[in-house]
Coordinates of C-alpha atoms in Angstrom, one line a residue:
M1 CA 6.2 0.8 32.8
I2 CA 4.9 4.0 34.3
F3 CA 4.1 5.4 30.8
R4 CA 1.8 2.4 30.2
K5 CA -0.7 3.1 33.0
I6 CA -4.3 3.3 31.8
T7 CA -5.0 6.3 34.0
L8 CA -2.6 8.4 31.9
G9 CA -5.0 8.3 29.0
M10 CA -2.1 8.0 26.5
W11 CA -2.6 4.8 24.6
R12 CA -5.2 2.7 22.9
S13 CA -5.9 -0.5 24.8
N14 CA -7.2 -4.0 23.8
S15 CA -7.8 -4.7 27.5
A16 CA -11.2 -4.5 29.3
A17 CA -9.3 -3.2 32.3
D18 CA -9.7 0.4 31.3
K19 CA -13.5 0.0 30.8
P20 CA -16.0 0.4 33.6
S21 CA -16.8 -2.9 35.3
M22 CA -18.7 -4.2 38.2
E23 CA -16.7 -4.4 41.4
I24 CA -17.1 -7.4 43.7
D25 CA -16.1 -7.3 47.3
G26 CA -13.1 -9.4 48.1
D27 CA -11.8 -9.4 44.5
D28 CA -9.5 -6.5 44.8
D29 CA -6.3 -8.6 44.8
K30 CA -7.6 -10.7 41.9
N31 CA -8.1 -7.6 39.8
E32 CA -4.6 -6.2 40.4
K33 CA -3.0 -8.9 38.2
S34 CA -4.1 -11.3 35.5
N35 CA -2.2 -14.1 33.9
N36 CA -1.4 -14.3 30.3
E37 CA -1.2 -17.6 28.3
S38 CA 2.4 -18.2 29.5
G39 CA 1.4 -18.0 33.2
T40 CA 3.3 -14.8 33.8
A41 CA 1.4 -12.0 35.6
V42 CA 0.2 -8.9 33.8
S43 CA -0.7 -5.8 35.9
A44 CA -4.3 -4.9 35.4
D45 CA -3.6 -1.1 35.5
L46 CA -1.3 -1.3 32.5
V47 CA -2.4 -0.8 28.9
Q48 CA -2.5 -4.2 27.1
A49 CA -1.5 -3.8 23.4
P50 CA -0.3 -7.0 21.9
L51 CA 0.7 -5.2 18.6
G52 CA 2.4 -2.3 20.4
L53 CA 1.4 1.0 21.9
F54 CA -0.4 3.6 19.8
P55 CA -1.9 7.0 20.9
R56 CA -5.5 6.9 21.9
P57 CA -7.5 9.5 20.0
W58 CA -8.9 12.6 21.7
P59 CA -11.5 14.8 20.1
P60 CA -10.2 18.0 18.6
T61 CA -12.9 19.8 20.5
A62 CA -11.6 18.5 23.9
S63 CA -10.3 21.5 25.9
A64 CA -6.5 21.5 26.4
S65 CA -6.6 24.1 29.2
E66 CA -4.2 23.6 32.0
G67 CA -5.3 20.9 34.4
S68 CA -7.6 19.1 31.9
Q69 CA -7.0 15.4 31.1
I70 CA -6.0 16.1 27.5
Y71 CA -3.5 18.8 28.7
K72 CA -1.9 16.2 31.1
T73 CA -1.9 13.6 28.3
I74 CA -0.1 16.0 25.9
E75 CA 2.5 16.8 28.6
Y76 CA 3.1 13.1 29.1
F77 CA 3.8 12.7 25.4
R78 CA 6.2 15.6 25.6
L79 CA 8.0 13.8 28.4
V80 CA 8.0 10.5 26.6
G81 CA 9.6 12.3 23.6
R82 CA 12.4 13.6 25.8
V83 CA 12.9 10.2 27.5
M84 CA 13.0 8.3 24.2
A85 CA 15.5 10.8 22.7
K86 CA 17.8 10.6 25.8
A87 CA 17.6 6.8 25.7
L88 CA 18.7 6.7 22.1
Q89 CA 21.4 9.2 22.8
D90 CA 22.8 7.2 25.7
G91 CA 22.3 3.8 24.2
R92 CA 19.8 2.6 26.8
L93 CA 16.8 0.4 26.4
L94 CA 13.2 1.4 27.3
D95 CA 10.5 -0.9 28.4
L96 CA 8.0 0.8 26.1
P97 CA 6.7 -1.6 23.4
L98 CA 5.6 0.8 20.7
S99 CA 3.8 -0.3 17.6
M100 CA 5.3 -0.1 14.1
A101 CA 2.7 2.4 13.2
F102 CA 4.0 4.8 15.9
Y103 CA 7.5 4.4 14.6
K104 CA 6.2 5.3 11.1
L105 CA 4.8 8.5 12.5
L106 CA 8.1 9.3 14.2
L107 CA 9.7 9.0 10.7
G108 CA 7.2 11.5 9.3
Q109 CA 5.3 8.9 7.3
E110 CA 1.5 9.4 6.9
L111 CA -0.8 6.6 8.0
D112 CA -3.9 5.4 6.3
L113 CA -6.6 2.8 6.6
Y114 CA -4.3 -0.1 6.0
D115 CA -1.9 0.9 8.8
I116 CA -4.6 0.4 11.5
L117 CA -3.9 -3.3 11.3
L118 CA -0.5 -2.6 12.8
F119 CA -1.9 -1.6 16.2
D120 CA -5.6 -2.8 16.2
A121 CA -6.1 -5.9 14.1
E122 CA -9.9 -6.1 14.8
L123 CA -10.7 -2.5 13.9
G124 CA -8.4 -2.6 10.9
K125 CA -9.9 -5.8 9.5
T126 CA -13.5 -4.5 10.0
L127 CA -12.7 -1.2 8.3
Q128 CA -11.1 -2.9 5.4
E129 CA -14.1 -5.2 5.0
L130 CA -16.5 -2.2 5.1
H131 CA -14.2 -0.5 2.6
A132 CA -14.6 -3.5 0.3
L133 CA -18.3 -2.9 0.3
V134 CA -17.8 0.7 -0.7
C135 CA -15.6 -0.4 -3.6
R136 CA -18.3 -2.8 -4.6
K137 CA -20.9 -0.1 -4.5
H138 CA -18.7 2.2 -6.7
Y139 CA -18.3 -0.6 -9.2
L140 CA -22.0 -1.2 -9.4
E141 CA -22.6 2.5 -9.9
S142 CA -20.0 2.6 -12.7
T143 CA -21.7 0.0 -14.8
G144 CA -24.3 2.6 -15.8
S145 CA -27.3 0.3 -15.4
D146 CA -30.0 0.5 -12.7
N147 CA -28.3 -1.2 -9.8
H148 CA -30.2 0.2 -6.9
E149 CA -31.5 -3.2 -5.8
A150 CA -28.0 -4.7 -6.0
I151 CA -26.5 -1.8 -4.0
A152 CA -29.2 -2.1 -1.4
D153 CA -28.5 -5.8 -1.2
L154 CA -24.9 -5.3 -0.1
H155 CA -24.3 -7.0 3.2
F156 CA -21.6 -7.1 5.9
H157 CA -21.4 -10.7 7.1
G158 CA -25.0 -11.3 6.1
T159 CA -26.3 -8.1 7.7
T160 CA -27.3 -4.8 6.1
I161 CA -25.2 -1.7 7.1
E162 CA -28.4 -0.2 8.6
D163 CA -28.8 -3.2 10.9
L164 CA -25.3 -2.7 12.3
C165 CA -26.7 0.3 14.1
L166 CA -23.6 2.4 13.6
D167 CA -23.7 6.1 14.3
F168 CA -21.1 8.8 13.7
T169 CA -19.1 8.3 16.8
L170 CA -15.6 6.8 16.9
P171 CA -15.8 3.0 17.6
G172 CA -14.6 2.4 21.2
Y173 CA -14.8 6.1 22.1
P174 CA -18.4 7.1 22.3
D175 CA -17.5 10.7 23.4
Y176 CA -15.6 11.3 20.2
I177 CA -18.3 12.7 17.8
L178 CA -17.3 12.3 14.2
K179 CA -20.1 14.3 12.8
P180 CA -22.8 16.4 14.5
G181 CA -26.4 15.1 14.5
D182 CA -28.2 11.9 14.9
E183 CA -27.5 10.4 11.5
T184 CA -27.0 6.7 11.3
V185 CA -24.6 4.9 9.0
D186 CA -26.0 3.2 5.9
I187 CA -24.6 2.0 2.6
N188 CA -24.8 5.5 1.1
N189 CA -22.8 7.3 3.8
L190 CA -20.6 4.3 4.7
E191 CA -17.6 5.8 2.8
E192 CA -17.8 9.0 4.7
F193 CA -18.0 7.1 8.0
I194 CA -14.9 5.1 7.2
S195 CA -13.0 8.2 6.2
L196 CA -13.9 10.0 9.4
V197 CA -12.9 7.0 11.5
V198 CA -9.5 6.7 9.8
D199 CA -8.9 10.4 10.2
A200 CA -9.8 10.4 13.9
T201 CA -7.7 7.3 14.5
V202 CA -4.4 8.1 12.8
K203 CA -4.6 11.8 12.1
T204 CA -6.8 14.4 13.7
G205 CA -7.4 12.5 17.0
I206 CA -3.7 12.1 17.7
I207 CA -2.1 15.2 16.2
R208 CA -1.7 17.1 19.4
Q209 CA -0.1 14.2 21.2
M210 CA 2.4 13.6 18.3
E211 CA 3.3 17.3 18.1
A212 CA 4.1 17.3 21.8
F213 CA 6.1 14.1 21.4
R214 CA 8.2 15.6 18.6
A215 CA 8.7 18.8 20.6
G216 CA 9.9 16.9 23.6
F217 CA 12.2 14.8 21.4
N218 CA 13.7 17.8 19.7
Q219 CA 14.7 19.2 23.1
V220 CA 17.4 16.5 23.1
F221 CA 18.3 16.2 19.5
D222 CA 16.6 16.8 16.1
I223 CA 14.1 14.1 15.4
S224 CA 14.8 14.3 11.7
S225 CA 18.1 12.5 12.5
L226 CA 16.0 9.3 12.7
Q227 CA 15.2 9.4 9.0
I228 CA 18.1 7.0 8.2
F229 CA 16.3 4.2 10.2
T230 CA 13.4 2.0 9.3
P231 CA 10.6 1.4 11.9
Q232 CA 12.0 -2.0 12.6
E233 CA 15.5 -0.6 13.2
L234 CA 14.2 2.0 15.6
D235 CA 12.4 -0.6 17.6
Y236 CA 15.6 -2.6 17.7
L237 CA 17.6 0.3 19.0
L238 CA 15.1 1.5 21.5
C239 CA 13.8 -1.8 22.9
G240 CA 16.4 -4.3 22.0
R241 CA 16.1 -7.8 20.5
R242 CA 12.7 -9.4 20.2
E243 CA 14.4 -12.8 19.8
L244 CA 16.3 -13.1 23.1
W245 CA 18.4 -16.2 22.9
E246 CA 19.1 -19.5 21.2
P247 CA 19.4 -22.5 23.5
D248 CA 22.6 -23.7 21.9
T249 CA 24.5 -20.4 22.7
L250 CA 23.3 -19.9 26.3
V251 CA 26.3 -21.5 28.1
D252 CA 28.7 -19.3 26.1
H253 CA 27.3 -16.0 27.3
I254 CA 26.5 -16.7 31.0
K255 CA 28.9 -16.6 33.9
F256 CA 28.6 -19.3 36.6
D257 CA 30.1 -18.5 40.0
H258 CA 29.9 -19.0 43.8
G259 CA 29.1 -22.7 43.9
Y260 CA 28.1 -23.3 40.3
T261 CA 29.9 -24.4 37.2
A262 CA 28.5 -25.0 33.7
K263 CA 28.2 -28.7 34.6
S264 CA 26.4 -28.3 37.9
P265 CA 23.1 -30.2 37.8
A266 CA 21.1 -27.1 38.7
I267 CA 22.8 -25.2 35.9
V268 CA 22.1 -28.0 33.4
N269 CA 18.4 -27.9 34.4
L270 CA 18.3 -24.1 34.2
L271 CA 19.8 -24.0 30.7
E272 CA 17.3 -26.6 29.5
I273 CA 14.4 -24.6 31.0
M274 CA 15.6 -21.3 29.5
G275 CA 15.9 -23.1 26.1
E276 CA 12.3 -24.3 26.4
F277 CA 10.8 -20.9 27.4
T278 CA 8.2 -19.5 25.1
P279 CA 9.0 -16.0 23.7
E280 CA 6.7 -14.5 26.3
Q281 CA 8.4 -16.4 29.1
Q282 CA 11.8 -15.3 27.8
R283 CA 10.7 -11.7 28.0
A284 CA 9.4 -12.2 31.5
F285 CA 12.6 -13.9 32.6
C286 CA 14.7 -11.1 31.1
Q287 CA 12.6 -8.5 32.8
F288 CA 13.0 -10.3 36.1
V289 CA 16.8 -10.7 35.9
T290 CA 17.8 -7.5 34.1
G291 CA 15.0 -5.1 34.6
A292 CA 14.2 -4.9 30.9
P293 CA 12.0 -7.3 28.8
R294 CA 14.5 -7.3 25.9
L295 CA 18.3 -7.7 25.5
P296 CA 20.4 -4.9 23.9
P297 CA 21.4 -5.2 20.3
G298 CA 23.8 -8.1 20.2
G299 CA 21.9 -10.1 22.8
L300 CA 23.4 -12.0 25.8
A301 CA 26.8 -11.7 24.3
V302 CA 27.0 -7.9 24.8
L303 CA 25.0 -7.7 28.1
N304 CA 26.9 -5.6 30.5
P305 CA 27.4 -6.7 33.3
K306 CA 27.4 -10.3 32.1
L307 CA 24.5 -12.5 33.2
T308 CA 25.7 -14.3 36.3
I309 CA 24.2 -17.3 38.0
V310 CA 25.3 -18.1 41.6
R311 CA 24.2 -20.6 44.2
K312 CA 21.6 -19.4 46.7
H313 CA 21.9 -21.1 50.1
S314 CA 18.7 -22.2 51.8
S315 CA 17.2 -19.9 54.3
S316 CA 15.3 -22.6 56.2
A317 CA 16.4 -23.6 59.7
G318 CA 17.0 -27.2 58.8
N319 CA 19.2 -26.6 55.9
A320 CA 22.2 -28.8 56.9
M321 CA 22.8 -32.2 55.5
P322 CA 23.4 -35.1 57.9
N323 CA 27.2 -34.6 57.6
G324 CA 26.8 -30.9 58.2
T325 CA 28.4 -29.9 54.9
G326 CA 25.6 -27.8 53.5
P327 CA 21.9 -27.4 52.5
S328 CA 20.0 -30.3 51.2
A329 CA 18.1 -30.2 47.9
E330 CA 14.8 -30.8 49.8
S331 CA 15.3 -27.6 51.9
A332 CA 16.3 -25.7 48.8
D333 CA 13.0 -26.6 47.2
D334 CA 11.3 -24.3 49.8
D335 CA 13.1 -21.2 48.5
L336 CA 12.6 -18.9 45.5
P337 CA 15.3 -17.5 43.2
S338 CA 16.2 -13.9 43.7
V339 CA 18.0 -11.3 41.6
M340 CA 20.1 -8.1 41.6
T341 CA 18.9 -6.4 38.4
C342 CA 21.6 -3.7 38.5
A343 CA 24.2 -6.5 38.2
N344 CA 22.2 -9.0 36.0
Y345 CA 22.7 -11.4 38.9
L346 CA 20.5 -14.5 39.5
K347 CA 20.7 -16.3 42.8
L348 CA 19.4 -19.8 42.1
P349 CA 18.8 -22.4 44.8
P350 CA 20.0 -26.0 44.0
Y351 CA 16.5 -27.4 43.4
S352 CA 16.1 -31.2 43.6
T353 CA 14.5 -31.6 40.2
K354 CA 14.0 -29.7 36.9
E355 CA 10.2 -29.6 37.5
V356 CA 10.6 -27.9 40.9
M357 CA 13.0 -25.4 39.4
Y358 CA 10.6 -24.6 36.5
K359 CA 7.7 -24.0 38.9
K360 CA 9.7 -21.8 41.3
L361 CA 11.2 -19.8 38.4
L362 CA 7.8 -19.1 36.9
Y363 CA 6.3 -18.2 40.3
A364 CA 9.2 -15.8 41.0
I365 CA 9.0 -14.3 37.5
S366 CA 5.3 -13.8 37.8
E367 CA 5.0 -12.5 41.3
G368 CA 8.3 -10.7 41.6
Q369 CA 7.8 -8.2 38.8
G370 CA 8.1 -4.7 40.2
S371 CA 9.0 -5.8 43.7
F372 CA 12.1 -4.6 45.6
D373 CA 13.2 -6.7 48.5
L374 CA 16.4 -7.7 50.2
S375 CA 17.6 -11.3 49.4

């Protein structure tokens, strides 16, 4: 996750976390993590990009002298290129959810207006709607009649282009000047504005970063070797399966040991819970247990070492049953599951109910991300 930090200045972000905000005393802990819809924690200092990571644009005029922010960003991309190439060479997975548009760039494909939807749905949709107005203007002009009033009456969601108060800076990046001067955008220069935004977003504004990435990649092996793959196949090789498991096949690909069998009540509950997880919860569980948010190509069946579930004995003082044979379910309810990610090893207490197990699992998955403790 280190390459996803906002402070590196590498990626576009859909999160407000990388924008200046008011600080409130006592809210430091709250700002460190936020919860997504599935209840799993998301670190506030990481770039949030639901459609995948894509380079943030830097103005061509930004100085790349040694020590500058853009210089550091370029070097980070060079490093990411080397890391990605080495991961592909060694058959390892990376926790780096790149967008399909980024993979298209790796394959030497040029991006245009319609590719922006692949990493920024809001900007892409807005630009396409504005482009439709430009096309309508061209059509009216091509009819040969006097259509000045009709052209002036072209509106964007009921508002004239002038009233949108757009200027020639890159949306979301006010320091990126698209065109010198104080000119504002109207229906007559809207086409130029769209062209400059697209160029800055997928071409000029990211060219130095992509050149550094390719240079780093080529230090390991020739990036042209990737031409045989599609963007989807590259994502599969680098990050693993998006669909992690099917509920019906879980029991066939998991090992149960040290107090558990496939028919143990706790295991039955666990398999039901895993089968009910949302895709986001599946990724969080996989990250918690294996250290990566996706499984390798082939899924659980090829995970090495095999996912193993063992019984975790209660750490509470009163953990003996009346006959002294072992921990009670009630005492187990006080404990959290723990893992050994290097061995894909989950230590699961024998919780009294499925509901308790579900709550404890979600809490451990959410709060245990990135921690390293003895268990």
